[in-house]
CSV table of C-alpha atoms in Angstrom, one decimal:
chain,number,residue,atom,x,y,z
R,1,MET,CA,1.7,-14.6,10.5
R,2,PRO,CA,1.4,-10.9,9.7
R,3,HIS,CA,0.2,-10.2,13.2
R,4,SER,CA,-1.8,-11.8,16.0
R,5,SER,CA,-5.6,-11.5,16.2
R,6,ALA,CA,-5.2,-9.5,19.4
R,7,THR,CA,-3.5,-6.7,17.5
R,8,LEU,CA,-5.6,-6.6,14.3
R,9,PRO,CA,-6.5,-3.1,13.3
R,10,LEU,CA,-10.2,-2.0,13.2
R,11,GLY,CA,-9.9,0.2,10.1
R,12,THR,CA,-10.1,-0.5,6.4
R,13,LEU,CA,-7.2,-0.3,3.9
R,14,VAL,CA,-7.7,-0.1,0.1
R,15,ALA,CA,-4.7,-0.5,-2.3
R,16,LEU,CA,-4.7,-0.2,-6.1
R,17,GLY,CA,-1.9,-1.3,-8.4
R,18,GLY,CA,-1.9,2.0,-10.4
R,19,GLY,CA,-3.3,2.8,-13.8
R,20,ASP,CA,-6.7,4.3,-14.3
R,21,ASP,CA,-8.1,4.9,-10.9
R,22,ASP,CA,-11.7,6.1,-11.7
R,23,ALA,CA,-13.2,2.9,-10.5
R,24,LEU,CA,-11.2,3.1,-7.3
R,25,LEU,CA,-12.6,6.6,-6.6
R,26,VAL,CA,-16.1,5.3,-7.1
R,27,LEU,CA,-15.4,2.4,-4.7
R,28,LEU,CA,-14.1,4.8,-2.1
R,29,CYS,CA,-17.1,7.1,-2.3
R,30,ASP,CA,-19.3,4.1,-1.9
R,31,LEU,CA,-17.5,2.9,1.2
R,32,LEU,CA,-18.0,6.3,3.0
R,33,PRO,CA,-20.9,6.6,5.4
R,34,ASP,CA,-22.1,9.8,3.8
R,35,SER,CA,-21.2,12.2,1.0
R,36,GLY,CA,-20.0,14.9,3.4
R,37,THR,CA,-17.3,12.7,5.1
R,38,PRO,CA,-14.0,14.6,5.3
R,39,ILE,CA,-11.5,13.2,2.7
R,40,GLU,CA,-7.9,14.2,2.8
R,41,ILE,CA,-6.0,13.7,-0.5
R,42,ILE,CA,-2.3,13.5,-0.1
R,43,THR,CA,-0.2,13.9,-3.3
R,44,VAL,CA,3.3,14.3,-1.7
R,45,ALA,CA,4.5,11.3,-3.9
R,46,SER,CA,4.1,13.5,-7.0
R,47,ARG,CA,6.5,16.2,-8.0
R,48,ASP,CA,3.6,18.2,-9.3
R,49,ASP,CA,1.6,17.8,-6.1
R,50,THR,CA,-0.7,20.8,-6.5
R,51,ARG,CA,-2.0,19.9,-9.9
R,52,SER,CA,-2.5,16.2,-8.9
R,53,GLY,CA,-4.2,17.2,-5.7
R,54,ARG,CA,-6.6,19.5,-7.5
R,55,ALA,CA,-7.5,16.9,-10.1
R,56,TYR,CA,-8.3,14.3,-7.4
R,57,GLU,CA,-10.3,16.8,-5.4
R,58,ARG,CA,-12.3,17.7,-8.4
R,59,ALA,CA,-12.9,14.1,-9.4
R,60,MET,CA,-14.1,13.1,-6.0
R,61,ARG,CA,-16.4,16.1,-5.7
R,62,GLU,CA,-17.9,15.3,-9.1
R,63,LEU,CA,-18.7,11.8,-7.6
R,64,GLY,CA,-20.7,13.6,-4.9
R,65,CYS,CA,-18.0,13.4,-2.2
R,66,THR,CA,-18.3,17.1,-1.1
R,67,GLY,CA,-15.8,16.6,1.8
R,68,ALA,CA,-12.9,16.0,-0.5
R,69,ARG,CA,-9.9,18.3,0.0
R,70,HIS,CA,-6.3,18.3,-1.0
R,71,LEU,CA,-4.0,18.2,2.0
R,72,ARG,CA,-0.6,19.5,1.0
R,73,ILE,CA,2.5,18.0,2.5
R,74,SER,CA,5.8,19.1,1.0
R,75,GLU,CA,9.0,21.0,1.6
R,76,HIS,CA,7.0,24.1,2.6
R,77,HIS,CA,4.0,22.3,4.2
R,78,PRO,CA,5.3,20.1,7.1
R,79,ALA,CA,3.2,17.0,8.0
R,80,ASP,CA,3.1,18.0,11.7
R,81,ALA,CA,1.7,21.5,11.1
R,82,PRO,CA,-1.1,22.0,13.6
R,83,ASP,CA,-3.8,22.5,10.9
R,84,THR,CA,-2.6,19.4,9.0
R,85,LEU,CA,-2.8,17.3,12.1
R,86,ARG,CA,-6.3,18.7,12.9
R,87,ARG,CA,-7.5,17.7,9.5
R,88,LEU,CA,-6.0,14.3,9.8
R,89,ARG,CA,-7.8,13.7,13.1
R,90,ARG,CA,-11.2,14.7,11.5
R,91,ALA,CA,-10.8,12.7,8.2
R,92,GLY,CA,-12.9,9.7,7.4
R,93,LEU,CA,-10.7,8.8,4.5
R,94,VAL,CA,-7.0,9.5,3.8
R,95,PHE,CA,-6.0,8.9,0.2
R,96,PHE,CA,-2.4,8.7,-1.1
R,97,SER,CA,-1.8,9.2,-4.8
R,98,GLY,CA,0.9,7.7,-6.9
R,99,GLY,CA,4.4,8.9,-7.8
R,100,ASP,CA,7.6,8.1,-5.8
R,101,GLN,CA,6.8,6.2,-2.6
R,102,GLU,CA,10.1,7.3,-1.0
R,103,ARG,CA,8.9,10.9,-1.1
R,104,ILE,CA,6.0,9.7,1.1
R,105,THR,CA,8.3,8.2,3.7
R,106,ASP,CA,10.8,11.0,3.5
R,107,PHE,CA,8.1,13.5,4.6
R,108,LEU,CA,6.1,11.2,7.0
R,109,GLN,CA,8.5,8.8,8.6
R,110,GLY,CA,8.9,9.5,12.3
R,111,THR,CA,6.3,12.3,12.4
R,112,GLU,CA,3.3,12.8,14.6
R,113,PHE,CA,1.2,12.6,11.4
R,114,ALA,CA,2.4,9.0,10.8
R,115,ARG,CA,1.7,8.1,14.4
R,116,VAL,CA,-1.8,9.5,14.4
R,117,LEU,CA,-2.5,7.7,11.0
R,118,ARG,CA,-1.4,4.4,12.4
R,119,GLU,CA,-3.3,4.9,15.7
R,120,ARG,CA,-6.6,5.8,13.9
R,121,TYR,CA,-6.2,2.8,11.6
R,122,GLN,CA,-5.7,0.6,14.6
R,123,GLN,CA,-8.5,1.9,16.7
R,124,GLU,CA,-11.3,3.2,14.5
R,125,ALA,CA,-13.6,0.9,12.6
R,126,ASP,CA,-15.0,3.6,10.3
R,127,PHE,CA,-11.6,5.0,9.3
R,128,ILE,CA,-10.3,4.3,5.7
R,129,ILE,CA,-6.8,4.6,4.3
R,130,ALA,CA,-6.4,4.2,0.5
R,131,GLY,CA,-3.7,4.5,-2.0
R,132,THR,CA,-2.8,3.9,-5.6
R,133,SER,CA,0.5,2.9,-7.1
R,134,ALA,CA,3.2,4.4,-4.8
R,135,GLY,CA,0.4,5.3,-2.4
R,136,ALA,CA,-0.4,1.5,-2.1
R,137,ALA,CA,3.2,0.3,-1.9
R,138,VAL,CA,4.0,2.6,1.0
R,139,MET,CA,1.4,1.2,3.3
R,140,PRO,CA,2.9,-2.0,4.8
R,141,GLU,CA,5.9,-2.6,7.0
R,142,TYR,CA,8.3,-2.8,4.0
R,143,MET,CA,8.3,-1.5,0.5
R,144,VAL,CA,10.2,-2.3,-2.6
R,145,VAL,CA,12.0,0.8,-3.9
R,146,GLN,CA,14.3,-0.6,-6.6
R,147,GLY,CA,14.5,-3.6,-8.9
R,148,TYR,CA,14.3,-3.9,-12.7
R,149,GLY,CA,14.2,-6.7,-15.1
R,150,TRP,CA,16.7,-9.5,-14.9
R,151,ARG,CA,18.9,-7.6,-12.5
R,152,ALA,CA,16.2,-7.9,-9.9
R,153,LEU,CA,17.2,-11.6,-9.5
R,154,ARG,CA,20.8,-10.8,-8.8
R,155,LYS,CA,22.1,-10.0,-5.3
R,156,GLY,CA,21.9,-6.3,-4.8
R,157,GLY,CA,19.5,-5.8,-7.7
R,158,THR,CA,16.5,-5.2,-5.5
R,159,GLN,CA,16.2,-2.8,-2.6
R,160,THR,CA,13.6,-2.5,0.2
R,161,SER,CA,13.1,0.1,2.9
R,162,ALA,CA,10.6,0.8,5.7
R,163,GLY,CA,7.1,1.7,4.7
R,164,LEU,CA,4.4,3.4,6.9
R,165,GLY,CA,4.0,0.2,8.9
R,166,LEU,CA,0.2,0.0,8.8
R,167,LEU,CA,0.4,-3.8,8.2
R,168,PRO,CA,3.4,-5.8,9.6
R,169,GLN,CA,5.1,-8.5,7.6
R,170,LEU,CA,3.6,-7.5,4.3
R,171,LEU,CA,5.0,-6.2,1.0
R,172,ILE,CA,2.8,-4.6,-1.7
R,173,ASP,CA,4.2,-4.0,-5.2
R,174,GLN,CA,2.4,-2.0,-7.9
R,175,HIS,CA,2.1,-2.1,-11.7
R,176,PHE,CA,3.1,-5.7,-11.0
R,177,VAL,CA,2.0,-7.6,-14.2
R,178,GLU,CA,2.6,-4.7,-16.6
R,179,ARG,CA,6.2,-4.0,-15.5
R,180,GLY,CA,7.2,-7.7,-14.9
R,181,ARG,CA,7.9,-7.2,-11.2
R,182,PHE,CA,7.7,-10.8,-10.0
R,183,GLY,CA,11.5,-11.1,-9.8
R,184,ARG,CA,11.9,-8.1,-7.5
R,185,LEU,CA,9.1,-9.2,-5.2
R,186,ALA,CA,10.6,-12.7,-5.0
R,187,HIS,CA,14.0,-11.2,-4.2
R,188,ALA,CA,12.4,-8.9,-1.5
R,189,LEU,CA,10.9,-12.0,0.1
R,190,LEU,CA,14.3,-13.7,0.3
R,191,VAL,CA,15.4,-10.6,2.3
R,192,HIS,CA,12.2,-10.6,4.4
R,193,PRO,CA,11.1,-14.3,4.3
R,194,MET,CA,8.4,-14.0,6.9
R,195,CYS,CA,6.6,-11.4,4.8
R,196,LEU,CA,3.7,-12.0,2.5
R,197,GLY,CA,4.1,-10.4,-0.9
R,198,ILE,CA,1.1,-8.9,-2.8
R,199,GLY,CA,1.7,-7.9,-6.4
R,200,LEU,CA,-1.1,-5.7,-7.8
R,201,ALA,CA,-1.8,-5.4,-11.5
R,202,GLU,CA,-2.9,-2.0,-12.7
R,203,GLU,CA,-6.6,-1.2,-12.2
R,204,THR,CA,-6.7,-4.0,-9.7
R,205,GLY,CA,-6.5,-3.9,-6.0
R,206,VAL,CA,-7.4,-5.3,-2.6
R,207,ILE,CA,-9.7,-4.1,0.2
R,208,ILE,CA,-8.3,-5.2,3.5
R,209,ARG,CA,-10.8,-5.2,6.3
R,210,SER,CA,-9.8,-5.3,9.9
R,211,GLY,CA,-6.2,-6.2,8.9
R,212,ARG,CA,-7.2,-9.7,8.0
R,213,TYR,CA,-9.3,-10.3,4.9
R,214,ALA,CA,-8.0,-9.0,1.6
R,215,GLU,CA,-10.7,-9.0,-1.1
R,216,VAL,CA,-9.6,-8.5,-4.7
R,217,PHE,CA,-11.4,-6.0,-7.0
R,218,GLY,CA,-10.7,-4.8,-10.5
R,219,ASP,CA,-10.1,-6.2,-14.0
R,220,GLY,CA,-6.7,-7.8,-13.5
R,221,VAL,CA,-4.8,-10.3,-11.4
R,222,VAL,CA,-3.3,-10.1,-7.9
R,223,MET,CA,-0.3,-12.3,-7.3
R,224,VAL,CA,0.3,-13.4,-3.8
R,225,VAL,CA,3.7,-14.7,-2.9
R,226,ASP,CA,4.3,-16.4,0.5
R,227,GLY,CA,7.9,-16.7,1.7
R,228,ARG,CA,7.0,-18.2,5.1
R,229,HIS,CA,8.1,-21.8,4.1
R,230,LEU,CA,11.0,-20.7,1.9
R,231,HIS,CA,14.2,-22.7,2.3
R,232,ASP,CA,17.7,-23.1,0.8
R,233,SER,CA,18.1,-19.5,0.0
R,234,ASN,CA,21.6,-18.7,-1.2
R,235,LEU,CA,21.3,-15.0,-0.5
R,236,GLY,CA,23.8,-15.1,2.3
R,237,GLN,CA,26.4,-17.1,0.3
R,238,VAL,CA,26.6,-15.3,-3.0
R,239,GLY,CA,28.3,-12.1,-3.9
R,240,ARG,CA,26.8,-8.9,-5.2
R,241,GLY,CA,25.7,-9.3,-8.8
R,242,GLU,CA,25.4,-13.1,-8.6
R,243,PRO,CA,22.1,-14.9,-9.3
R,244,ILE,CA,19.9,-15.6,-6.3
R,245,GLY,CA,18.0,-18.9,-5.6
R,246,ALA,CA,15.6,-20.4,-3.1
R,247,GLN,CA,12.9,-23.1,-2.9
R,248,ASN,CA,9.3,-23.3,-1.9
R,249,LEU,CA,7.9,-19.9,-2.5
R,250,ARG,CA,4.2,-20.4,-2.6
R,251,VAL,CA,2.2,-18.4,-5.2
R,252,HIS,CA,-1.5,-17.6,-5.6
R,253,LEU,CA,-3.2,-15.9,-8.6
R,254,LEU,CA,-6.3,-14.1,-7.4
R,255,VAL,CA,-9.0,-12.3,-9.4
R,256,ALA,CA,-12.0,-10.1,-8.4
R,257,GLY,CA,-14.3,-11.7,-5.9
R,258,GLN,CA,-11.6,-13.9,-4.3
R,259,GLN,CA,-10.5,-13.2,-0.8
R,260,LEU,CA,-7.3,-14.0,1.1
R,261,ASP,CA,-7.0,-14.5,4.8
R,262,LEU,CA,-3.8,-12.7,5.8
R,263,LEU,CA,-3.5,-14.7,9.0
R,264,SER,CA,-3.7,-18.2,7.5
R,265,ARG,CA,-2.5,-17.1,4.1
R,266,GLU,CA,-5.2,-19.2,2.5
R,267,VAL,CA,-7.8,-18.3,-0.1
R,268,VAL,CA,-11.1,-18.5,1.9
R,269,ARG,CA,-13.9,-17.5,-0.4
R,270,ILE,CA,-14.9,-17.2,-4.1
R,271,LYS,CA,-18.1,-15.2,-4.9
């Protein structure tokens, strides 16, 4: 199981698979208790973080979210700067944009910022963390950082690393359908067989409430791959570059309105 019911977080997590995120921004504004709720937009995943941050700030303000602000974290703006931490502690929503997810962990891993983010997500029912593309992939315990095409199904062809650790025993991959990423997610689950893999198509995502129920939204498909009952993996026997194999990966294809219980790993409701 991803975690026991005793340790389920109280907050809400929203993850989008990339692509056009206009609908996501509307959804996020609708989830907020009021239009003035402080929103911190973090674009550290992008090389052009200032331009991206201003665009998101403008878009959310045009939707009526007057509390939206770009929170710079970069080489010259450390995550643990006093004002940055103060803003994090006041925020009702923290939004991570797309780009390179390793830039997010490079700047946040091991910081007070990351600790406060996890603590607030665990303890505050009205706190929301959201992300698109790289900003979605970085949220769980692990993230896929490399793996392309047929090479993803050869030993060494896929790489994972630690994410922000908001949800344990989970992997989220983005642009999943459009970029043919099933192979790399399957490989990642051979490496981390107790994990649940969630592949998000573009303009498609999940709202995870209280760390347990993941409800699908958007126009595409969410592929859920469960490695818990996997057996006969050859990952430990083959050499680098050789094809990998295993049995009993369990797969769901979910669309908008369907909901997955992350504890039982069963589809529990269809609207």
